[in-house]
Coordinates of C-alpha atoms in Angstrom, one line a residue:
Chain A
X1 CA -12.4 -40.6 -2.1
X2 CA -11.4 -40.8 1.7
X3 CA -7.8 -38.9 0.6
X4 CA -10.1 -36.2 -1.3
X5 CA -11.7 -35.6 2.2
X6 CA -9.0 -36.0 4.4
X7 CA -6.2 -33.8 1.4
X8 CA -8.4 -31.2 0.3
X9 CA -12.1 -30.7 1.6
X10 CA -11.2 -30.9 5.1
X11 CA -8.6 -28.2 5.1
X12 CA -10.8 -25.9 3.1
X13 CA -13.4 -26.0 5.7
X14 CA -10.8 -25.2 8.1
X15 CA -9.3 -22.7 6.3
X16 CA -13.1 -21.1 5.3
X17 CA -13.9 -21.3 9.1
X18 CA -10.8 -19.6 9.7
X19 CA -11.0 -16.7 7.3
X20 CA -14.5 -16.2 8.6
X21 CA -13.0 -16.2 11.8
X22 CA -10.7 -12.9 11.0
X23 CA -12.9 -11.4 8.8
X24 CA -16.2 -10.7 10.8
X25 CA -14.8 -9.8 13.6
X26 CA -12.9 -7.0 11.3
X27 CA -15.8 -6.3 9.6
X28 CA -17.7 -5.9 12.8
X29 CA -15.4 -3.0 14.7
X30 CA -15.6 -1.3 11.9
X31 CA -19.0 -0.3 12.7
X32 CA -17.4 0.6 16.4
X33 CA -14.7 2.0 14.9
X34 CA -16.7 4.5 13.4
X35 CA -19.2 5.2 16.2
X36 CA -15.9 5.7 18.3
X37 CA -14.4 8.0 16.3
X38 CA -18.0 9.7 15.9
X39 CA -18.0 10.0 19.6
X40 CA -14.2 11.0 20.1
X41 CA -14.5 13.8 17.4
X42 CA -17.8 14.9 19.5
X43 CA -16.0 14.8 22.5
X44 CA -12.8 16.8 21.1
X45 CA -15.1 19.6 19.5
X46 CA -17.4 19.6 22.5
X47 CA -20.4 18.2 21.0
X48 CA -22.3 15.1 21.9
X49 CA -22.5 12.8 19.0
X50 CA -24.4 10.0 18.1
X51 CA -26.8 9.7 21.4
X52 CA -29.9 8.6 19.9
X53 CA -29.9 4.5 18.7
X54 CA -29.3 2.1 21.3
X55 CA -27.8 2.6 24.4
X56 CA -25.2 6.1 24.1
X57 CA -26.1 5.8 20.7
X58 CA -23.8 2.0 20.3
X59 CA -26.2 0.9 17.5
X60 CA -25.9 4.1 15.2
X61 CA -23.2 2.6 12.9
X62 CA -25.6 -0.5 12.3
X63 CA -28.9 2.0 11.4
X64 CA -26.6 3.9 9.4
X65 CA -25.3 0.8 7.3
X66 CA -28.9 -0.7 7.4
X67 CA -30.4 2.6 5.7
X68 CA -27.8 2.6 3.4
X69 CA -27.9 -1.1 2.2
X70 CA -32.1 -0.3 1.0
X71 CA -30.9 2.8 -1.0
X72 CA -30.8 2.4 -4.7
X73 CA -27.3 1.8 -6.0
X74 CA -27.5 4.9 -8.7
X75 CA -24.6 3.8 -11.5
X76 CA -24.2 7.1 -13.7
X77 CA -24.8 7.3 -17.4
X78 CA -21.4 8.2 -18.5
X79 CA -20.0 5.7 -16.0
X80 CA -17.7 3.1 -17.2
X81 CA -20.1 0.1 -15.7
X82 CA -17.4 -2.3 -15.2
X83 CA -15.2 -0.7 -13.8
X84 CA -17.6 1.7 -11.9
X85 CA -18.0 -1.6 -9.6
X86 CA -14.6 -3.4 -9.5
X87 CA -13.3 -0.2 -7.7
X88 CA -15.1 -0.5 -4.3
X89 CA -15.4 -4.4 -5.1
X90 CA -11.9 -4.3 -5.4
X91 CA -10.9 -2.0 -2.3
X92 CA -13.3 -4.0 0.3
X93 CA -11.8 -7.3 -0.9
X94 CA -8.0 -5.6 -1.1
X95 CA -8.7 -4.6 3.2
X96 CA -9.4 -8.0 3.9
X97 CA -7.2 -10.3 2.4
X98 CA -4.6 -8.0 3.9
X99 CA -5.5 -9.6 7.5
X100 CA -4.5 -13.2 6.7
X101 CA -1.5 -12.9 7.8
X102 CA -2.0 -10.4 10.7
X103 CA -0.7 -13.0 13.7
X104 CA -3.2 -12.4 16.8
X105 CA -1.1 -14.4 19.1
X106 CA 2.3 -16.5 18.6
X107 CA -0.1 -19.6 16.9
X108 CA -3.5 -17.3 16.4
X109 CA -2.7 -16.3 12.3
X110 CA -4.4 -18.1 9.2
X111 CA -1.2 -17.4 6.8
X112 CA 2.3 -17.7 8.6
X113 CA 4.3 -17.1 5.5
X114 CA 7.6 -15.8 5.8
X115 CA 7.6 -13.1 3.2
X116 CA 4.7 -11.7 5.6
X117 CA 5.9 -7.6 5.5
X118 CA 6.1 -7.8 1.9
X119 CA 2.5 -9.2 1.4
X120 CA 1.2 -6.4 3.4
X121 CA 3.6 -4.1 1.6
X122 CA 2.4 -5.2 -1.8
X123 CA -1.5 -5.3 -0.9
X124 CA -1.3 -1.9 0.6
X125 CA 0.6 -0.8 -2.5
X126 CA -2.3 -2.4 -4.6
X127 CA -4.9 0.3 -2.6
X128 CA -4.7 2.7 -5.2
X129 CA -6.1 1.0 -7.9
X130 CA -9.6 0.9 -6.0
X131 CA -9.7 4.8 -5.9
X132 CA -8.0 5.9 -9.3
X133 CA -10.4 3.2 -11.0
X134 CA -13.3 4.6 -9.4
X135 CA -12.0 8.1 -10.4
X136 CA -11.8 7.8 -13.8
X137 CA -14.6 5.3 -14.3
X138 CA -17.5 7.8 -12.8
X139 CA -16.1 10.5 -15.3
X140 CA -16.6 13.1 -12.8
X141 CA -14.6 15.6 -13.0
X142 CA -14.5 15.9 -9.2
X143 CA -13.5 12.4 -9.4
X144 CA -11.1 11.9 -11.6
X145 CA -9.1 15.2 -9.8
X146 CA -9.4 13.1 -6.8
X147 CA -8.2 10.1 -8.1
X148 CA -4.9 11.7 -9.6
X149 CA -4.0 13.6 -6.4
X150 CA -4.6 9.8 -4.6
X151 CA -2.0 7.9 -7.4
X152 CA 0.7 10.4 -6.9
X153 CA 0.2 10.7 -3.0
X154 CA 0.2 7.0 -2.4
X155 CA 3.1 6.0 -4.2
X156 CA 5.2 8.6 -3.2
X157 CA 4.7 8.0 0.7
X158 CA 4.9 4.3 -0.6
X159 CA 8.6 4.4 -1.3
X160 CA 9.0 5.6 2.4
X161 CA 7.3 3.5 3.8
X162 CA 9.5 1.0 2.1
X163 CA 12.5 2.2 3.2
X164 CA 10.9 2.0 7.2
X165 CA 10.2 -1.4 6.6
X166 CA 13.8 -2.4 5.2
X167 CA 15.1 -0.9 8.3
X168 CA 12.9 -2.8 10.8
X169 CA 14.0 -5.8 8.5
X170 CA 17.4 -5.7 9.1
X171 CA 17.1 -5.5 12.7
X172 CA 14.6 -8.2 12.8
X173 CA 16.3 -10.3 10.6
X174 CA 13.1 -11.7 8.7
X175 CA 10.2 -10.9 7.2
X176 CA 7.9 -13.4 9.1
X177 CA 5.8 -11.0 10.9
X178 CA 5.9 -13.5 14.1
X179 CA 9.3 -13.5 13.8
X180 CA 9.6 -9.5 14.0
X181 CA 7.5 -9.9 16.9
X182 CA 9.7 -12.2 18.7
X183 CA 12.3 -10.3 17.9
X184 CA 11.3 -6.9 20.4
X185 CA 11.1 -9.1 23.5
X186 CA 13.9 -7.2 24.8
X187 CA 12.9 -3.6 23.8
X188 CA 9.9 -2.4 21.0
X189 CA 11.6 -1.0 17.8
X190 CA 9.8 1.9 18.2
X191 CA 12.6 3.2 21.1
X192 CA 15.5 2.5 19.1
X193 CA 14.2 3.4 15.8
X194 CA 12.0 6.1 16.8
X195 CA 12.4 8.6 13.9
X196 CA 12.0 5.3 11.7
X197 CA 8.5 5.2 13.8
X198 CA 7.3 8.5 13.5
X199 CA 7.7 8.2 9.6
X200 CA 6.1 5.5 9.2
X201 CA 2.6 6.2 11.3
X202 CA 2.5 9.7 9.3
X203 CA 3.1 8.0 6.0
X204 CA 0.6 5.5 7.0
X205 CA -1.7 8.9 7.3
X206 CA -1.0 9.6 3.6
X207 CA -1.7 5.8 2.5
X208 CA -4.7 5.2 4.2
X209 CA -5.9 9.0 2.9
X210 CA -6.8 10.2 6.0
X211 CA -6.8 13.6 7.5
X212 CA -4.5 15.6 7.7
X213 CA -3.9 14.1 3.9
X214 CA -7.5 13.5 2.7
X215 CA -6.7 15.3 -0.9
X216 CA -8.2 12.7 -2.5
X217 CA -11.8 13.4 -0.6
X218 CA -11.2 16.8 0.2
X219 CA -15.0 18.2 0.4
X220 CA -14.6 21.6 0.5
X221 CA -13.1 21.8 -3.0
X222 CA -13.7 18.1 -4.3
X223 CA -16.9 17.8 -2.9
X224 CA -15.9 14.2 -1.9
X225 CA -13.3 13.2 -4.8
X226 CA -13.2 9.7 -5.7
X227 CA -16.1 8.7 -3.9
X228 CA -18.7 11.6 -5.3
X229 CA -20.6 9.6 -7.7
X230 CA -21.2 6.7 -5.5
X231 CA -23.9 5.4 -3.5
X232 CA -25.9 2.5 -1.0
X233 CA -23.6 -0.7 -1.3
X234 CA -20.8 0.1 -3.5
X235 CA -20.4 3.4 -1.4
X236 CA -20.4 0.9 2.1
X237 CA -17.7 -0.8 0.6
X238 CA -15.1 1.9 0.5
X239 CA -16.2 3.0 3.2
X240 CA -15.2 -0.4 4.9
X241 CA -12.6 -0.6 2.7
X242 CA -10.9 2.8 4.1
X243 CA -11.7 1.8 8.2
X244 CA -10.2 -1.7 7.7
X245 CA -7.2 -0.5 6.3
X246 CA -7.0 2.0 9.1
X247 CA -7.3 -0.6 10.9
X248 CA -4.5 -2.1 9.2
X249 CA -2.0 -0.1 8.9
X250 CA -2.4 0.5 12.8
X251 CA -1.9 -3.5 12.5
X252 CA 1.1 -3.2 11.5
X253 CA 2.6 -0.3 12.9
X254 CA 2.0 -2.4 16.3
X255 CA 3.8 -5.5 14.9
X256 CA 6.7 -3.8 13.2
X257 CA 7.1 -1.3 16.3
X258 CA 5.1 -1.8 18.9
X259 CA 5.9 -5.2 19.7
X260 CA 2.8 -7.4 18.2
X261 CA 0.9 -9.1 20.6
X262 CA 3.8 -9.3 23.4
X263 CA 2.9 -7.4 27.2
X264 CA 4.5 -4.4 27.4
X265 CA 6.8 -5.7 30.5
X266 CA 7.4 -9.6 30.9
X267 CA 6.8 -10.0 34.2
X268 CA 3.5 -11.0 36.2
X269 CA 0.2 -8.9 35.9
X270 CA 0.8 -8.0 32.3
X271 CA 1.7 -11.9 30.9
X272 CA -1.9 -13.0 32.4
X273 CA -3.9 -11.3 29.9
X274 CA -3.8 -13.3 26.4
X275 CA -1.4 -12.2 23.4
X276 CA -4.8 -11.0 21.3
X277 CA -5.6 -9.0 24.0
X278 CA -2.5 -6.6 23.9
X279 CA -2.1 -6.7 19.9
X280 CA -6.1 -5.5 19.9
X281 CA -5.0 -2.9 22.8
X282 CA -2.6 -1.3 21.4
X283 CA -4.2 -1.0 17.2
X284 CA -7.1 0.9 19.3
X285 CA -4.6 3.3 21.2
X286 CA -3.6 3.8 17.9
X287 CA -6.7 4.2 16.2
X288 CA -7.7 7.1 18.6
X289 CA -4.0 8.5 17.6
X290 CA -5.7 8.1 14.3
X291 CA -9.0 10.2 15.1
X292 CA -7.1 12.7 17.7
X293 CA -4.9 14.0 14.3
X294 CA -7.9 14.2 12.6
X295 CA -9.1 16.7 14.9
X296 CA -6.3 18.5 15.6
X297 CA -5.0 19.2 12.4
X298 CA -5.7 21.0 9.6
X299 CA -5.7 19.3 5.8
X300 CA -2.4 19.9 4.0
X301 CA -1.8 21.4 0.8
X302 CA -1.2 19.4 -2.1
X303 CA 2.2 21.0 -2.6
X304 CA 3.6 20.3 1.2
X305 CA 2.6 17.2 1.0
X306 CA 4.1 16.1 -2.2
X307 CA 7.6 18.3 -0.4
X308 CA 6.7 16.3 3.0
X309 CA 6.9 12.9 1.0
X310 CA 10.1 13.0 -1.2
X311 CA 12.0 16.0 0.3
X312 CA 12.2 15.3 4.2
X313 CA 10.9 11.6 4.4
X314 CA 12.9 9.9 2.0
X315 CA 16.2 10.9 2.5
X316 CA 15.4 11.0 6.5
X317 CA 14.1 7.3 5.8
X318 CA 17.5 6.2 2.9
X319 CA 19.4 8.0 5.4
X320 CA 18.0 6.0 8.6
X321 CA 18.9 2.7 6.4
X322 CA 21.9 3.1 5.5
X323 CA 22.4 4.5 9.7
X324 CA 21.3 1.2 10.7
X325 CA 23.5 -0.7 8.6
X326 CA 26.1 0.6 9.4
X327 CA 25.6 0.4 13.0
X328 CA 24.3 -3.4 12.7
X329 CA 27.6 -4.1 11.7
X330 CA 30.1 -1.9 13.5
X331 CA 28.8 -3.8 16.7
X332 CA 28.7 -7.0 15.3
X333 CA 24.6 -6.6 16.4
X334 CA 23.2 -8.4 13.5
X335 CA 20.6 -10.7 13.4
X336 CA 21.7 -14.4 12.5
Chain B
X1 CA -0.5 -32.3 -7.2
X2 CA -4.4 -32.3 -9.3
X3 CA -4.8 -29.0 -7.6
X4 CA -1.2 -27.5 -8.1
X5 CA -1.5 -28.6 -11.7
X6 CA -5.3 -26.7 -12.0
X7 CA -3.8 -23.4 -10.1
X8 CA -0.9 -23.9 -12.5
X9 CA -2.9 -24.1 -15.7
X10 CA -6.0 -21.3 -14.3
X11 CA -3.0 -18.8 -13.9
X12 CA -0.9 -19.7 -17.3
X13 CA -4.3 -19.7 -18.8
X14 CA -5.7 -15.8 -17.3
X15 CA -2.0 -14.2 -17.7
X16 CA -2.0 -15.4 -22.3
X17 CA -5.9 -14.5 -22.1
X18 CA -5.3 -11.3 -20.4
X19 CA -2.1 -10.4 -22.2
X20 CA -4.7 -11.1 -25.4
X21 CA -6.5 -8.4 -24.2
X22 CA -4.2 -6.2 -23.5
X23 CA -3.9 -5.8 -27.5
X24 CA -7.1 -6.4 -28.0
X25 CA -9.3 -3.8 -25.8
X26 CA -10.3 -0.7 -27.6
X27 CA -10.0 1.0 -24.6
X28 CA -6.8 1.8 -23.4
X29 CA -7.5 1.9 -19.4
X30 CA -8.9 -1.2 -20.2
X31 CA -5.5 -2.6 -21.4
X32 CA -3.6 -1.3 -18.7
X33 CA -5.8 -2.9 -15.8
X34 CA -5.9 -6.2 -18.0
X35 CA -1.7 -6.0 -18.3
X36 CA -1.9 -5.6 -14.3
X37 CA -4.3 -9.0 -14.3
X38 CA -1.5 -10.6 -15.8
X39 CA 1.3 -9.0 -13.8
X40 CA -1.1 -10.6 -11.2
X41 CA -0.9 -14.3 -12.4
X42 CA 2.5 -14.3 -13.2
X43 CA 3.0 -13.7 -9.3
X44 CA 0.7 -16.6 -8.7
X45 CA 2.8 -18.5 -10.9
X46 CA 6.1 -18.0 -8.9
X47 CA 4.4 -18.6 -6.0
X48 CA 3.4 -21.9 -7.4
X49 CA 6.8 -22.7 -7.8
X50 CA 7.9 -21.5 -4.6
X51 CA 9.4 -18.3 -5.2
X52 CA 7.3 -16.3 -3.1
X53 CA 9.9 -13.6 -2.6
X54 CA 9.9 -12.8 -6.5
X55 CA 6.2 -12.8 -6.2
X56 CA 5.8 -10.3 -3.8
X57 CA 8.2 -8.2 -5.2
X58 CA 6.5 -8.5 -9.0
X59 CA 3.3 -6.9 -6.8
X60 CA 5.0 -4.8 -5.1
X61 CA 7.1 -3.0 -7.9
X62 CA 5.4 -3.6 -11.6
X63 CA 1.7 -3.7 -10.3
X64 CA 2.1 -1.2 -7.0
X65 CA 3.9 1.7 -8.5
X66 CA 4.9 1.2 -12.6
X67 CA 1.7 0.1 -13.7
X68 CA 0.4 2.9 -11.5
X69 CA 2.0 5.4 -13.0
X70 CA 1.1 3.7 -16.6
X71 CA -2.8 3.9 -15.0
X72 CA -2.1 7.2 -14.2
X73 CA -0.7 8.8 -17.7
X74 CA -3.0 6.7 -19.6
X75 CA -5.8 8.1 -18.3
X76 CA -4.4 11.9 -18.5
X77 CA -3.8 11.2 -22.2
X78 CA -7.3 10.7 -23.1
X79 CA -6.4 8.3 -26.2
X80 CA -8.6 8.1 -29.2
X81 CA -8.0 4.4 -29.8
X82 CA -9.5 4.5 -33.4
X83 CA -7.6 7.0 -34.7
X84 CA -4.6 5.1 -33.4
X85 CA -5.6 2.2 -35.1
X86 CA -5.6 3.8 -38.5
X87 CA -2.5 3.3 -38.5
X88 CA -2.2 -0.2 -37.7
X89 CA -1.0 -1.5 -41.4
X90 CA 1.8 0.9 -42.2
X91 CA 3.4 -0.2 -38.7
X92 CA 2.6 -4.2 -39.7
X93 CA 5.9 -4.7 -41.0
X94 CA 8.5 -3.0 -38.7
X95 CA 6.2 -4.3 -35.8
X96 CA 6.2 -7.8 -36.9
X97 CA 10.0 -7.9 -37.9
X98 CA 10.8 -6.3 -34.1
X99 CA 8.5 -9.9 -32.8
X100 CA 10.3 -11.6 -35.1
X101 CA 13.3 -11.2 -33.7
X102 CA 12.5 -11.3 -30.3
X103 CA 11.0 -14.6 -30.7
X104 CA 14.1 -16.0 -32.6
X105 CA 16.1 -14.7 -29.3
X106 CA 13.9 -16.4 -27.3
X107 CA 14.3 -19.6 -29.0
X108 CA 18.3 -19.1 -29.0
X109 CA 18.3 -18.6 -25.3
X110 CA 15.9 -21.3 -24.1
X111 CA 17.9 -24.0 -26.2
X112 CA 21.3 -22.9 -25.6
X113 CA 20.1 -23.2 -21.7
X114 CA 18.8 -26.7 -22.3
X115 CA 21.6 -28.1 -24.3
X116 CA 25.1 -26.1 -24.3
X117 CA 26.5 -27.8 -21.0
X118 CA 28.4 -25.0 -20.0
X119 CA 25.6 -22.9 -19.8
X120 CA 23.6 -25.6 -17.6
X121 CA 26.4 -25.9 -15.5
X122 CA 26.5 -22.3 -14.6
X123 CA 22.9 -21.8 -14.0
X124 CA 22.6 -24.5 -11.7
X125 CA 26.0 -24.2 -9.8
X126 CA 25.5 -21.6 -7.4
X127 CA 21.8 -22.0 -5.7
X128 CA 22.1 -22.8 -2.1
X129 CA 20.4 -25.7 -0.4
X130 CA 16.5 -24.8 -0.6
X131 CA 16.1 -26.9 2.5
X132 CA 17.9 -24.6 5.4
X133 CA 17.8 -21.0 3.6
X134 CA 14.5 -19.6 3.0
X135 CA 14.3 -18.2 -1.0
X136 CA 14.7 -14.3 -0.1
X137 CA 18.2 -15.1 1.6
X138 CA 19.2 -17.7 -1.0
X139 CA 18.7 -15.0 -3.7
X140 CA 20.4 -12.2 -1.2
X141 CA 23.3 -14.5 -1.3
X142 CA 23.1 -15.6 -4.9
X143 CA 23.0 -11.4 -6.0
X144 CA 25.4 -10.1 -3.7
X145 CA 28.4 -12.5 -3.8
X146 CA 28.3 -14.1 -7.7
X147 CA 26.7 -11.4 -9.3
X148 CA 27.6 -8.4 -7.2
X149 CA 28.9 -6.6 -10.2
X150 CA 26.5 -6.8 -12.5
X151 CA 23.8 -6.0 -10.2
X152 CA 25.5 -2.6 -8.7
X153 CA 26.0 -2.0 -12.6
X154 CA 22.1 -2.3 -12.8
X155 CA 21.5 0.0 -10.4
X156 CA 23.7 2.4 -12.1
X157 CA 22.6 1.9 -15.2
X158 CA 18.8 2.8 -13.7
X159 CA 20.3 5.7 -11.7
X160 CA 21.5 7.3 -14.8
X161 CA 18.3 6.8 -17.0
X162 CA 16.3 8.4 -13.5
X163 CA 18.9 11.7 -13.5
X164 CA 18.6 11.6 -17.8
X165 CA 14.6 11.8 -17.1
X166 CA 15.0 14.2 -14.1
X167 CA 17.6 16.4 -16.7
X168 CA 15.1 16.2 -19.6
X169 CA 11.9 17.3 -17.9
X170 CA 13.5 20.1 -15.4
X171 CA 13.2 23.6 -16.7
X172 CA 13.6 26.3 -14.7
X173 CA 10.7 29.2 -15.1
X174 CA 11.5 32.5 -14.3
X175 CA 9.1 34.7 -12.2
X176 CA 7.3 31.9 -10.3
X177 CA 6.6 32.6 -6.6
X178 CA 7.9 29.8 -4.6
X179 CA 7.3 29.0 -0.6
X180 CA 10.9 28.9 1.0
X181 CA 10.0 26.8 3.9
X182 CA 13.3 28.0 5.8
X183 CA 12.7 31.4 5.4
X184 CA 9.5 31.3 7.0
X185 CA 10.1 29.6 9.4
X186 CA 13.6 31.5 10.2
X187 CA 10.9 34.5 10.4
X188 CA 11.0 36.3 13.8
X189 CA 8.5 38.5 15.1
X190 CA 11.1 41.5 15.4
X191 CA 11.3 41.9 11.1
X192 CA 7.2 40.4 10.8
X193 CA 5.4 43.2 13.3
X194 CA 6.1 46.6 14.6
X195 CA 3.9 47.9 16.9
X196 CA 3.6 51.7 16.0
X197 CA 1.5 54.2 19.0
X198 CA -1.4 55.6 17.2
X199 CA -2.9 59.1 18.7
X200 CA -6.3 59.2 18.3
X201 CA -7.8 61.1 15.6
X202 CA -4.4 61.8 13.8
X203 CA -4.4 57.8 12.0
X204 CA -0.6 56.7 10.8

């Protein structure tokens, strides 16, 4: 009995504590996350934004989710039940499971696995499934459009966002996210693979749907694609869902590029502040690069975007690979 | 070990249950999400057995973008099951005999791995040392030294089936307006705008 405790219950605690940890603390700047964006795209279009609960309006995300939870969950008649509620079931638990292995600090991650890149890889892959099921099972026409535009958008920037990630591989040498980390103590990737960079954040645009490549939700002609028929709790889902894996993908363009939760210089004033610290600075200075493109830009067409994906990324990203290879080798730089 | 073996059995169990049901479901969007369930377990599996590599790449390529594009056309098709299923007796036989086969290959190849000792010996030669080499650079090393050939002939092999689809599908339509990306932006303001002196009263 005392092995049960001391193999098995224990740990599970630890590990419950420890997801708990990660995961409320996500779920948590989310509701910032969206009052700062609120206030940013206020600021950017010269309006005030939300000014009204709590002090500078702080609290609004937290009335807003609060109304929202008391509203009636309507579940449409021609609605395929079942699925109708795995889709945002499954995109909210899809955005959190991603952050187990997310390292905060050099011995601050619940999952140190060392096929790390590739989990992330293959839960952000998995993403789609949350919209295209909630597309087809609201049969809504304005759905279902959106969820077809989000399949073939998502796994086409997919395969470049592969091909980035195989590059920072084989100059990190691993696919332990600490050890990629480690590995930019002397310079961030994103200086010598700075093309490699600026693919990946855009693509990251196109996976996480956001503007300038919200097809999928495009409300001038969609009304608000995938999401149209939903409403109160399944609706806060993907709408959690979609902030956390903002969130994420800014996660991970820090650790594969922006050197994870190292300082930005190695000497004095910048090692006194804690690893977390930096990692959490630098996903929000991307978060407002995030919201600033949102306001800047205007939405794509379907067309471009589909000629943006395969025509200029991928052979800029196959071609970066193979560039990197090569080089890796000429100079006898690679990894051991 | 009791909960390795539960995990072990709870995934073997959900991936025969849902492959069941991917033959089973009368709906067809149902099958497809219950073949990715069991695409799903059989990673578990090979992450039971510490293969994590393979599992993340099962994810990544059969549940992240094929079954995706399965999702995607079934859905598009708009299937009537029922009116497939009429003809579920006249294919009984060839269907069967196809199984049939299959299964008696399966058998062939699972004994002659267990018994013929040459066969053994060649399966179990070349892995590296688990201990010092994690399992994506002992199967980096396994594919591109041993089997080097035969995987580039893979590739090839898929390279030529992609160009075949890419042949098949292309057509070229006449009289469709396409945006030529290069000539607009090569545009200059001299050939876009002339700026003409109107007098007033006379128009141009």
């Amino acid at each position: 009995m005392a092995s049960l405790w001391q193999g098995y219950a224990l740990p599970g605690i630890i590990i419950l504590l420890q997801i708990l940890a990660v995961m409320l603390p996500v779920m948590i700047s989310v509701a910032f996350l969206v009052y700062f964006e609120r206030k940013t795209l206020a600021a950017m279009t010269l309006r005030r934004g939300p000014n009204v609960v709590g002090p500078f309006g702080v609290l609004q995300s937290f009335a807003d989710f609060i109304k929202v939870f008391f509203k009636e969950t309507i579940i449409p008649t021609g609605a395929n039940k079942v699925v109708f509620l795995a889709a945002p079931i499954l995109t909210f638990v899809l955005a959190m499971i991603a952050w187990a292995v997310i390292p905060f600090s050099e011995k601050l991650v619940v999952a140190d696995i060392n096929v790390g890149v590739l989990y992330l890889f293959a839960i952000s892959s998995l993403g789609v499934y949350g919209v295209v099921m909630a597309g087809w099972a609201s049969n809504s026409r304005y759905a279902f459009l959106g969820a077809l535009r989000s399949a073939a958008q998502m796994v086409s920037y997919e395969v470049s966002i592969g091909f980035v990630i195989v590059t920072v591989l084989l100059v990190a040498g691993s696919m332990n996210l600490n050890d990629i980390v480690e590995a930019q103590r002397t310079i961030w990737f994103a200086i010598p693979l700075l093309p490699m960079f600026v693919i990946f954040f855009i693509s990251a645009l196109a996976e996480t749907n956001r503007h300038p490549f919200d097809l999928p939700e495009a409300e001038s002609e969609l009304v608000a694609g995938f999401q149209v028929e939903y409403s109160a709790v399944p609706f806060v889902l993907f709408f959690l869902g979609e902030y956390a894996n903002m969130m994420l993908m800014s996660a991970l363009t820090v650790i594969l590029f922006l050197g994870g939760w190292l300082p930005p210089f190695d000497v004095a004033p910048f090692t006194w502040l804690p690893a977390p610290f930096w990692l959490i600075g630098k996903i929000i200075v991307l978060l407002f690069v995030f919201i600033w493109v949102r306001a800047t830009f205007p939405r794509y067409r379907y067309d471009q975007l589909m000629r943006l994906g395969w025509k200029v990324f991928l052979p800029a990203s196959l071609l970066w690979v193979v560039l990197t290879a090569g080089v890796l080798v000429t100079f006898d730089w690679l990894p051991a | 070990m009791i909960v390795g073996a539960i995990a072990f059995y709870l995934f073997a169990g959900m991936i025969i249950a849902s492959a069941v049901m991917v033959i089973a479901a009368r709906n067809p969007v149902h099958s497809v999400l219950f073949l990715i369930l069991s695409f799903f377990n059989a990673s578990g599996l090979f992450v039971l057995l510490g293969a994590e590599f393979l599992a993340m790449i099962l994810v990544i390529v059969y549940v992240g973008a094929v079954a995706v594009l399965f999702l995607f056309v079934v859905m598009m098709l708009n299937i009537n099951f029922v009116e497939l299923r009429q003809g579920f007796l006249q294919y009984l036989p060839i269907g069967g005999l196809v199984g049939l086969i299959l299964l008696i290959e399966l058998f062939f190849v699972i004994a002659a791995g267990i018994t013929d000792p040459e066969v053994v010996a060649l399966a179990s030669a070349p892995i590296p040392p688990l201990s010092d080499l994690t399992n994506t650079e002992a199967l980096g090393q396994l594919i591109y030294t041993r089997y080097v050939y035969l995987f580039q002939t893979a590739g090839m092999v898929l390279l030529v089936a992609m160009v075949g689809a890419i042949v098949l599908t292309l057509r070229q339509r006449e009289g469709v307006r396409k945006q030529s990306i290069a000539r607009q932006v090569a545009r200059t303001r001299e050939e876009s705008i002339e700026i003409k002196t109107v007098t007033p009263g006379s128009g141009i």
